């Protein structure tokens, strides 16, 4: 898309690289990453991450011509857009920014060292959908595993709708199987989870701790777990 604007990603990056003040890597708990850039008249904090999570931190939005307030109704409409995109197997990323003055006497000296101080009152700029196709050999590989008596599960940080779409494409998620999200998974007691384990095929929006809990519970009940990186499916690490 950036090429249609008459510029290239590398050129933009080189132009502003020296102005980067602080980089914050992707956080699996926040599902986002961010970067603060120091301009002549302000600090601008850019954020990108899982759309439905980032939208919770937005208080305004760019409507194509100006910045307008984002209320609950506007946010809900955008979440519906995200859900529709995710159901088609797209990974949905929300791009935002927010500005801070260069000088603010009320601001602690270490204000810009903590992304939690910065990732708030964001301005939503765009929601993009990324299509990451499953490799053509994956569905057959899943069938081979299943014929051998191996249960294939997908544990991913993706949106639940994206994960379900991909899992169906791969033959992992069937009509009688269970798909759930990490926040729900971690709230449940062990005695509640145990009856679900045999049918659990997709665990979406999961954290590293969720993956450890799932593998530990399966091992306790005699299962042998093998972790597969997302690259096996043509997707990012930890997707499968």
Short mmCIF file of C-alpha atoms in Angstrom, two decimals:
data_model
loop_
_atom_site.label_atom_id
_atom_site.label_comp_id
_atom_site.label_asym_id
_atom_site.label_seq_id
_atom_site.Cartn_x
_atom_site.Cartn_y
_atom_site.Cartn_z
CA UNK A 1 0.00 0.00 0.00
CA UNK A 2 2.82 2.42 0.83
CA UNK A 3 4.08 2.15 -2.76
CA UNK A 4 0.81 3.68 -3.99
CA UNK A 5 1.71 6.78 -1.93
CA UNK A 6 4.88 7.27 -3.96
CA UNK A 7 7.41 6.13 -1.35
CA UNK A 8 9.10 2.99 -0.09
CA UNK A 9 9.35 1.46 3.36
CA UNK A 10 13.16 1.49 3.38
CA UNK A 11 13.31 5.16 2.41
CA UNK A 12 10.90 6.16 5.20
CA UNK A 13 12.79 4.06 7.73
CA UNK A 14 16.15 5.56 6.78
CA UNK A 15 14.72 9.09 6.94
CA UNK A 16 13.48 8.74 10.52
CA UNK A 17 15.90 6.19 11.94
CA UNK A 18 18.07 8.82 13.64
CA UNK A 19 14.97 10.32 15.32
CA UNK A 20 13.89 7.10 17.03
CA UNK A 21 13.97 7.77 20.77
CA UNK A 22 12.83 4.43 22.20
CA UNK A 23 11.74 1.07 20.78
CA UNK A 24 9.43 -1.30 22.65
CA UNK A 25 9.42 -4.85 21.32
CA UNK A 26 6.31 -6.97 20.92
CA UNK A 27 4.71 -7.92 24.23
CA UNK A 28 2.81 -11.21 24.27
CA UNK A 29 0.79 -9.99 27.25
CA UNK A 30 -0.24 -6.71 25.55
CA UNK A 31 -0.23 -8.11 21.97
CA UNK A 32 1.45 -4.97 20.68
CA UNK A 33 4.75 -3.22 19.97
CA UNK A 34 5.56 0.48 19.88
CA UNK A 35 8.14 3.12 19.09
CA UNK A 36 8.68 6.71 20.26
CA UNK A 37 10.10 9.23 17.78
CA UNK A 38 11.52 12.62 18.78
CA UNK A 39 10.64 15.45 16.41
CA UNK A 40 11.61 19.12 16.62
CA UNK A 41 8.39 20.08 18.40
CA UNK A 42 7.10 16.88 20.08
CA UNK A 43 7.45 13.21 20.85
CA UNK A 44 5.24 10.98 18.72
CA UNK A 45 4.52 7.47 19.99
CA UNK A 46 3.54 4.90 17.35
CA UNK A 47 1.83 1.66 18.25
CA UNK A 48 0.84 -1.47 16.34
CA UNK A 49 -0.73 -4.68 17.52
CA UNK A 50 -3.72 -6.99 17.71
CA UNK A 51 -6.57 -4.77 16.53
CA UNK A 52 -9.20 -5.57 19.14
CA UNK A 53 -6.64 -5.08 21.95
CA UNK A 54 -5.19 -1.83 20.60
CA UNK A 55 -8.66 -0.35 19.97
CA UNK A 56 -9.36 -0.57 23.71
CA UNK A 57 -6.60 2.00 24.21
CA UNK A 58 -7.87 4.42 21.54
CA UNK A 59 -9.84 7.54 22.41
CA UNK A 60 -9.93 9.06 18.93
CA UNK A 61 -9.58 8.09 15.28
CA UNK A 62 -8.63 9.45 11.87
CA UNK A 63 -11.72 9.40 9.64
CA UNK A 64 -9.90 10.13 6.39
CA UNK A 65 -9.83 13.91 6.73
CA UNK A 66 -9.57 14.77 10.43
CA UNK A 67 -9.16 13.41 13.96
CA UNK A 68 -12.50 12.72 15.68
CA UNK A 69 -13.43 11.32 19.06
CA UNK A 70 -13.94 7.56 19.35
CA UNK A 71 -16.77 6.55 21.64
CA UNK A 72 -18.01 3.09 22.53
CA UNK A 73 -20.29 2.99 19.48
CA UNK A 74 -17.48 3.83 17.04
CA UNK A 75 -15.14 1.36 18.74
CA UNK A 76 -17.74 -1.40 18.52
CA UNK A 77 -18.20 -0.79 14.79
CA UNK A 78 -14.47 -1.14 14.25
CA UNK A 79 -14.39 -4.34 16.32
CA UNK A 80 -17.14 -5.70 14.06
CA UNK A 81 -14.96 -4.87 11.05
CA UNK A 82 -12.05 -6.69 12.67
CA UNK A 83 -14.22 -9.73 13.41
CA UNK A 84 -15.41 -9.86 9.80
CA UNK A 85 -11.83 -9.72 8.52
CA UNK A 86 -10.64 -12.32 11.04
CA UNK A 87 -13.38 -14.74 10.00
CA UNK A 88 -11.83 -14.67 6.52
CA UNK A 89 -8.52 -15.77 7.99
CA UNK A 90 -6.86 -12.34 8.11
CA UNK A 91 -4.56 -11.20 10.87
CA UNK A 92 -5.83 -7.77 11.87
CA UNK A 93 -3.35 -5.12 12.98
CA UNK A 94 -4.33 -1.67 14.27
CA UNK A 95 -1.91 1.22 13.65
CA UNK A 96 -2.03 4.19 16.02
CA UNK A 97 -0.12 7.17 17.36
CA UNK A 98 -0.27 9.72 20.14
CA UNK A 99 1.71 12.93 20.74
CA UNK A 100 3.51 14.23 23.83
CA UNK A 101 5.08 17.68 24.34
CA UNK A 102 8.86 17.88 24.36
CA UNK A 103 8.81 19.53 27.79
CA UNK A 104 6.38 18.76 30.59
CA UNK A 105 7.42 19.60 34.16
CA UNK A 106 4.75 17.29 35.57
CA UNK A 107 6.18 14.31 33.69
CA UNK A 108 8.58 11.96 35.55
CA UNK A 109 12.12 11.81 34.18
CA UNK A 110 11.72 8.14 33.26
CA UNK A 111 8.28 8.62 31.64
CA UNK A 112 9.39 7.38 28.21
CA UNK A 113 11.07 4.27 29.62
CA UNK A 114 7.77 2.50 30.31
CA UNK A 115 5.42 1.76 27.40
CA UNK A 116 2.46 1.53 29.80
CA UNK A 117 2.77 5.29 30.26
CA UNK A 118 2.62 5.82 26.51
CA UNK A 119 0.15 3.25 25.16
CA UNK A 120 -2.97 5.20 26.11
CA UNK A 121 -5.25 7.83 24.57
CA UNK A 122 -4.20 6.54 21.17
CA UNK A 123 -5.39 7.83 17.80
CA UNK A 124 -6.45 4.98 15.51
CA UNK A 125 -5.03 5.52 12.02
CA UNK A 126 -5.82 2.28 10.21
CA UNK A 127 -6.71 -1.38 10.56
CA UNK A 128 -4.94 -3.66 8.13
CA UNK A 129 -5.58 -7.31 7.37
CA UNK A 130 -2.63 -9.59 6.63
CA UNK A 131 -3.20 -12.78 4.70
CA UNK A 132 -0.71 -15.47 5.63
CA UNK A 133 -1.73 -18.52 3.55
CA UNK A 134 -1.34 -22.01 4.94
CA UNK A 135 1.28 -24.01 3.06
CA UNK A 136 -0.36 -26.40 0.62
CA UNK A 137 1.21 -29.48 2.22
CA UNK A 138 -0.08 -28.73 5.73
CA UNK A 139 -3.63 -30.23 5.50
CA UNK A 140 -2.20 -33.54 4.29
CA UNK A 141 0.45 -33.47 7.02
CA UNK A 142 -2.30 -32.98 9.61
CA UNK A 143 -4.25 -35.92 8.14
CA UNK A 144 -1.14 -38.12 8.30
CA UNK A 145 -0.71 -37.25 11.98
CA UNK A 146 -4.36 -37.93 12.72
CA UNK A 147 -4.28 -41.30 10.95
CA UNK A 148 -1.30 -42.19 13.13
CA UNK A 149 -3.34 -41.41 16.24
CA UNK A 150 -1.71 -38.04 16.92
CA UNK A 151 -3.96 -35.22 18.15
CA UNK A 152 -3.01 -31.95 16.45
CA UNK A 153 -3.77 -28.76 18.36
CA UNK A 154 -3.21 -25.13 17.42
CA UNK A 155 -1.96 -22.82 20.17
CA UNK A 156 -1.61 -19.29 18.83
CA UNK A 157 -1.65 -15.62 19.68
CA UNK A 158 -4.06 -14.94 16.82
CA UNK A 159 -7.62 -13.67 17.11
CA UNK A 160 -10.05 -16.54 17.84
CA UNK A 161 -11.84 -16.06 14.50
CA UNK A 162 -8.57 -16.06 12.54
CA UNK A 163 -7.40 -19.15 14.42
CA UNK A 164 -10.67 -21.01 13.77
CA UNK A 165 -10.54 -20.21 10.05
CA UNK A 166 -6.95 -21.43 9.71
CA UNK A 167 -7.59 -24.50 11.86
CA UNK A 168 -10.52 -25.49 9.64
CA UNK A 169 -8.36 -25.04 6.53
CA UNK A 170 -5.78 -27.39 8.06
CA UNK A 171 -8.31 -29.99 9.20
CA UNK A 172 -7.51 -29.37 12.88
CA UNK A 173 -10.87 -27.94 13.94
CA UNK A 174 -13.87 -30.20 13.29
CA UNK A 175 -17.54 -29.75 14.16
CA UNK A 176 -17.30 -31.54 17.52
CA UNK A 177 -14.03 -29.88 18.58
CA UNK A 178 -13.55 -26.99 21.00
CA UNK A 179 -11.85 -23.63 20.35
CA UNK A 180 -11.30 -21.14 23.16
CA UNK A 181 -9.29 -18.06 24.05
CA UNK A 182 -6.38 -17.82 26.46
CA UNK A 183 -8.08 -15.36 28.87
CA UNK A 184 -10.99 -17.82 29.31
CA UNK A 185 -8.61 -20.79 29.53
CA UNK A 186 -6.55 -19.29 32.34
CA UNK A 187 -9.63 -18.34 34.38
CA UNK A 188 -10.87 -21.94 34.52
CA UNK A 189 -9.96 -24.30 37.34
CA UNK A 190 -8.21 -27.58 36.53
CA UNK A 191 -11.35 -29.61 37.26
CA UNK A 192 -13.25 -27.52 34.70
CA UNK A 193 -10.55 -27.85 32.04
CA UNK A 194 -10.00 -31.59 32.30
CA UNK A 195 -13.29 -32.58 30.59
CA UNK A 196 -12.50 -30.14 27.76
CA UNK A 197 -8.96 -31.32 27.02
CA UNK A 198 -9.87 -34.29 24.80
CA UNK A 199 -11.85 -32.00 22.47
CA UNK A 200 -9.71 -28.86 22.72
CA UNK A 201 -8.15 -28.20 19.31
CA UNK A 202 -7.60 -24.42 19.22
CA UNK A 203 -6.31 -22.11 21.94
CA UNK A 204 -6.27 -18.54 20.58
CA UNK A 205 -4.97 -15.28 22.04
CA UNK A 206 -2.78 -17.44 24.24
CA UNK A 207 0.20 -16.44 26.36
CA UNK A 208 3.40 -18.45 26.88
CA UNK A 209 2.02 -19.37 30.31
CA UNK A 210 -1.16 -20.76 28.72
CA UNK A 211 0.94 -23.01 26.47
CA UNK A 212 2.93 -24.27 29.44
CA UNK A 213 -0.24 -24.95 31.43
CA UNK A 214 -1.83 -26.87 28.54
CA UNK A 215 1.24 -29.03 27.90
CA UNK A 216 1.70 -29.71 31.62
CA UNK A 217 -1.92 -30.82 32.02
CA UNK A 218 -1.73 -33.08 28.97
CA UNK A 219 1.49 -34.68 30.21
CA UNK A 220 -0.01 -35.26 33.65
CA UNK A 221 -2.69 -37.34 31.96
CA UNK A 222 -0.33 -39.45 29.92
CA UNK A 223 -0.10 -37.48 26.69
CA UNK A 224 3.24 -36.85 25.01
CA UNK A 225 3.41 -33.32 23.60
CA UNK A 226 5.47 -32.15 20.64
CA UNK A 227 5.76 -28.41 20.05
CA UNK A 228 5.65 -27.25 16.42
CA UNK A 229 6.65 -23.77 15.31
CA UNK A 230 4.28 -21.71 13.24
CA UNK A 231 6.70 -21.78 10.32
CA UNK A 232 5.48 -25.33 9.71
CA UNK A 233 2.21 -23.75 8.68
CA UNK A 234 3.69 -20.76 6.92
CA UNK A 235 2.80 -18.52 9.86
CA UNK A 236 4.69 -16.81 12.68
CA UNK A 237 6.40 -18.64 15.57
CA UNK A 238 4.11 -20.16 18.14
CA UNK A 239 1.09 -20.46 15.87
CA UNK A 240 0.88 -24.23 15.95
#
